[in-house]
mmCIF file of C-alpha atoms in Angstrom:
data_model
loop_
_atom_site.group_PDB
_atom_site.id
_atom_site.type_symbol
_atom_site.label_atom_id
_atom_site.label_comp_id
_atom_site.label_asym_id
_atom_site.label_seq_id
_atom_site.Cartn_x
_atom_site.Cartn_y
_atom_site.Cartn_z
ATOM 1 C CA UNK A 139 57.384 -28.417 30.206
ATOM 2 C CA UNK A 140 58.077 -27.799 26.432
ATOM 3 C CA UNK A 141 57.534 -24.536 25.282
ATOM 4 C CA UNK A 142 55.895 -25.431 21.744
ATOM 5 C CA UNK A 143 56.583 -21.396 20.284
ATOM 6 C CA UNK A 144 60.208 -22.309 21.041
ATOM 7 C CA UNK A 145 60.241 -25.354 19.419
ATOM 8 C CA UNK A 146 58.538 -24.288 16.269
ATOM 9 C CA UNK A 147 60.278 -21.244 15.971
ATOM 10 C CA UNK A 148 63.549 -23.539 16.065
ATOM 11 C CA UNK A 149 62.405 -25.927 13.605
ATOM 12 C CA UNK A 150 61.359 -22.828 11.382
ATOM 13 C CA UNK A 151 64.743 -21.454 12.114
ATOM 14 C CA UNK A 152 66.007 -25.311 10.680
ATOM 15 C CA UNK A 153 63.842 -25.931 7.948
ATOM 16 C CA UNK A 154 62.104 -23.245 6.660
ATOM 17 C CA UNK A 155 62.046 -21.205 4.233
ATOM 18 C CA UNK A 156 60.654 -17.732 2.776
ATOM 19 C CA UNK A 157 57.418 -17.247 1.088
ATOM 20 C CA UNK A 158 55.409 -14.109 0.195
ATOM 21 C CA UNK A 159 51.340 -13.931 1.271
ATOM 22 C CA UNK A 160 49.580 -11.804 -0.828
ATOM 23 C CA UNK A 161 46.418 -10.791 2.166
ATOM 24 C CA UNK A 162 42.762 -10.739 0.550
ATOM 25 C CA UNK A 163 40.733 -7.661 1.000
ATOM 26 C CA UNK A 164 36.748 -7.790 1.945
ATOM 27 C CA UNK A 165 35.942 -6.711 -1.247
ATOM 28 C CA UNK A 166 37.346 -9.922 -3.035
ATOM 29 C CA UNK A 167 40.536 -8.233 -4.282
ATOM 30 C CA UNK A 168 44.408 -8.984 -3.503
ATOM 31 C CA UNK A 169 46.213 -6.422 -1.573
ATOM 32 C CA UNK A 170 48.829 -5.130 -3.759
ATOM 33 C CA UNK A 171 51.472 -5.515 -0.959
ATOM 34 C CA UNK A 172 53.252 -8.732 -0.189
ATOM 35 C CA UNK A 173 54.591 -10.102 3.544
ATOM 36 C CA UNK A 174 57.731 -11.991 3.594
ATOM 37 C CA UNK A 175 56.955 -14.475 6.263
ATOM 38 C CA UNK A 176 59.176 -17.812 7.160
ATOM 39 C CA UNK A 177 57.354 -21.236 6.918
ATOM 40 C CA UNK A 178 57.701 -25.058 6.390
ATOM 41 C CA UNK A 179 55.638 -26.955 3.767
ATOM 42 C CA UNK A 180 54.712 -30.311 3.356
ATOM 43 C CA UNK A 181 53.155 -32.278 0.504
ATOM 44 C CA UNK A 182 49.486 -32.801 1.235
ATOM 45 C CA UNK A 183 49.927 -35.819 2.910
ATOM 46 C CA UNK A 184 50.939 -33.934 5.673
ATOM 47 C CA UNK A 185 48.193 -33.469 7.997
ATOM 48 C CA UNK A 186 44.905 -33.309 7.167
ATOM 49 C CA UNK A 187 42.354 -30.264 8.444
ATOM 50 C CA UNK A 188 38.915 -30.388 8.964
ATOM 51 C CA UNK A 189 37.739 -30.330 5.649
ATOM 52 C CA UNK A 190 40.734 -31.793 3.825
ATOM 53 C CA UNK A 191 40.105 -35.591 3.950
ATOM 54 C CA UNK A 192 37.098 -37.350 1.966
ATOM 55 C CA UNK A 193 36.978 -40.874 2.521
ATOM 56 C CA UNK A 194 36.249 -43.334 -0.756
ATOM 57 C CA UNK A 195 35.887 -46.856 -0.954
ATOM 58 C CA UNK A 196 39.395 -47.047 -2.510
ATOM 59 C CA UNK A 197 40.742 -44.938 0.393
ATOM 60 C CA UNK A 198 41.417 -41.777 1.871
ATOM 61 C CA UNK A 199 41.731 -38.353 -0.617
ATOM 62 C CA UNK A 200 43.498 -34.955 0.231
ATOM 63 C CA UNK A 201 42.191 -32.541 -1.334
ATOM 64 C CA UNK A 202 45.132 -29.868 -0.968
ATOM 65 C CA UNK A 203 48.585 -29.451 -3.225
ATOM 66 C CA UNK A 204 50.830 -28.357 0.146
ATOM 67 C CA UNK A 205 50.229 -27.641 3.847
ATOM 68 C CA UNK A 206 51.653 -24.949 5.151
ATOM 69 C CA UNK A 207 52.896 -23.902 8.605
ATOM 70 C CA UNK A 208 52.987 -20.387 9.716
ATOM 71 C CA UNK A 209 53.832 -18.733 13.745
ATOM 72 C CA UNK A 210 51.021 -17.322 15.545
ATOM 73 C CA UNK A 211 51.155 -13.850 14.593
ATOM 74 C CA UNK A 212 50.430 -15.003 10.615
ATOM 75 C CA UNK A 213 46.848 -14.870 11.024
ATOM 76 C CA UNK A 214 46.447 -16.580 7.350
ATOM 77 C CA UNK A 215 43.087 -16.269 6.245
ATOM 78 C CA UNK A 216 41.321 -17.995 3.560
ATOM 79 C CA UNK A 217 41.522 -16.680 -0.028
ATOM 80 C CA UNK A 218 44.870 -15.446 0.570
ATOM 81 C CA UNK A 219 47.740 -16.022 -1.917
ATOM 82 C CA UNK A 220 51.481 -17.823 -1.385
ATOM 83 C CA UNK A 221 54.108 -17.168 -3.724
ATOM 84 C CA UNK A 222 56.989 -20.118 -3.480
ATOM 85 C CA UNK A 223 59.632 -18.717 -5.562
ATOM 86 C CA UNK A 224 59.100 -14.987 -5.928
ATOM 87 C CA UNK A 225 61.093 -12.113 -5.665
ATOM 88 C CA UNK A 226 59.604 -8.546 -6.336
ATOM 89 C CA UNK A 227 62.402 -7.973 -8.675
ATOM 90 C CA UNK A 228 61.716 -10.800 -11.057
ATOM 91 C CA UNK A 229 58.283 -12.067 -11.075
ATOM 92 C CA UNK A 230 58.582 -14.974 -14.062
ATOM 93 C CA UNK A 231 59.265 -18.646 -12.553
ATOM 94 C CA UNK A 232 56.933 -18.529 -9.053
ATOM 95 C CA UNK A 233 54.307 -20.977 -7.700
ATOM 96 C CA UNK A 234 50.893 -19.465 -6.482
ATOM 97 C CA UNK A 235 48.546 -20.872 -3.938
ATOM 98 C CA UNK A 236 45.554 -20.024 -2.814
ATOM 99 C CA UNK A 237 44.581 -20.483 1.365
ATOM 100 C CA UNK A 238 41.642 -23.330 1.036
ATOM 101 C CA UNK A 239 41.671 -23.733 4.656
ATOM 102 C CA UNK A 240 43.551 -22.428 8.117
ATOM 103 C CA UNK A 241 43.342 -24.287 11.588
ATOM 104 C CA UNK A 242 44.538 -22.415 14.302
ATOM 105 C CA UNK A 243 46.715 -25.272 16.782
ATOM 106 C CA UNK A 244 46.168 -24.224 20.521
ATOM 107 C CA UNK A 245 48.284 -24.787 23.394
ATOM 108 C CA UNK A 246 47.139 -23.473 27.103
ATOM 109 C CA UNK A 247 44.288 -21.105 28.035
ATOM 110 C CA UNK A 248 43.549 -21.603 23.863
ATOM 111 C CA UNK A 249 46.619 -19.250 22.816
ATOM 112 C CA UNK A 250 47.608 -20.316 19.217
ATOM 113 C CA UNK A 251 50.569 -21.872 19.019
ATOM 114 C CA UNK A 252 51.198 -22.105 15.154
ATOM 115 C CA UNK A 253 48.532 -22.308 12.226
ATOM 116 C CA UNK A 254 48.501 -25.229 9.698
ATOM 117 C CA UNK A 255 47.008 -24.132 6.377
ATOM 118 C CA UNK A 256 45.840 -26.151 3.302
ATOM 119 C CA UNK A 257 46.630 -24.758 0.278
ATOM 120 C CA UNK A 258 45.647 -25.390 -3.445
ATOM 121 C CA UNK A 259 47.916 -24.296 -6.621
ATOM 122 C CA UNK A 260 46.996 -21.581 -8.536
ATOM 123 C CA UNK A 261 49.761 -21.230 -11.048
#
């Protein structure tokens, strides 16, 4: 049987790369801390989450700028930030998006297996 934490950790391992989250507090603000976490990113054309696809007579519409992929232990939650680019020492030329949406993917007995998150730019 294929372990799916395995494989994604591999393809991680492959063709990730580092981001920072930035974790929303319950009051509305931004922690002031950031977590170096490994992902991999696609345009928005991705995958599509609940919410992400509206359906037009001219077609289908994403509304996200990336997807993102994050391991189990992420726990991404909507309104947090993702900094592509950053580095605390420099903080000029970075990309910021904002967590729109995060779907938990389940493997057996409903353990999450990896988290795909929709994502809208920011700056």
């Amino acid at each position: 049987m294929i372990d799916v934490k395995r494989s994604f950790k591999k393809i991680l391992r492959e063709w990730g790369h580092d981001v920072y989250i930035q974790r929303i507090l319950p009051n509305g603000n931004h922690s002031n801390q950031f977590e170096r976490v490994t992902t991999r990113q696609v345009g928005q054309s991705g995958v599509s989450n609940a919410n992400a696809v509206q359906e037009f007579p001219e077609g289908l519409y994403t509304n996200y700028d990336a997807v993102y992929y994050f391991e189990d232990h992420i726990y991404p939650k909507e309104g947090d930030r993702i900094y592509e680019n950053f580095s605390l020492k420099a903080t000029k030329n970075y990309t910021m998006f904002k967590v729109d949406a995060t779907t938990a993917v389940r493997g057996r007995q409903g353990k999450i297996n990896y988290w795909v998150v929709g994502v809208t730019r920011e700056k």
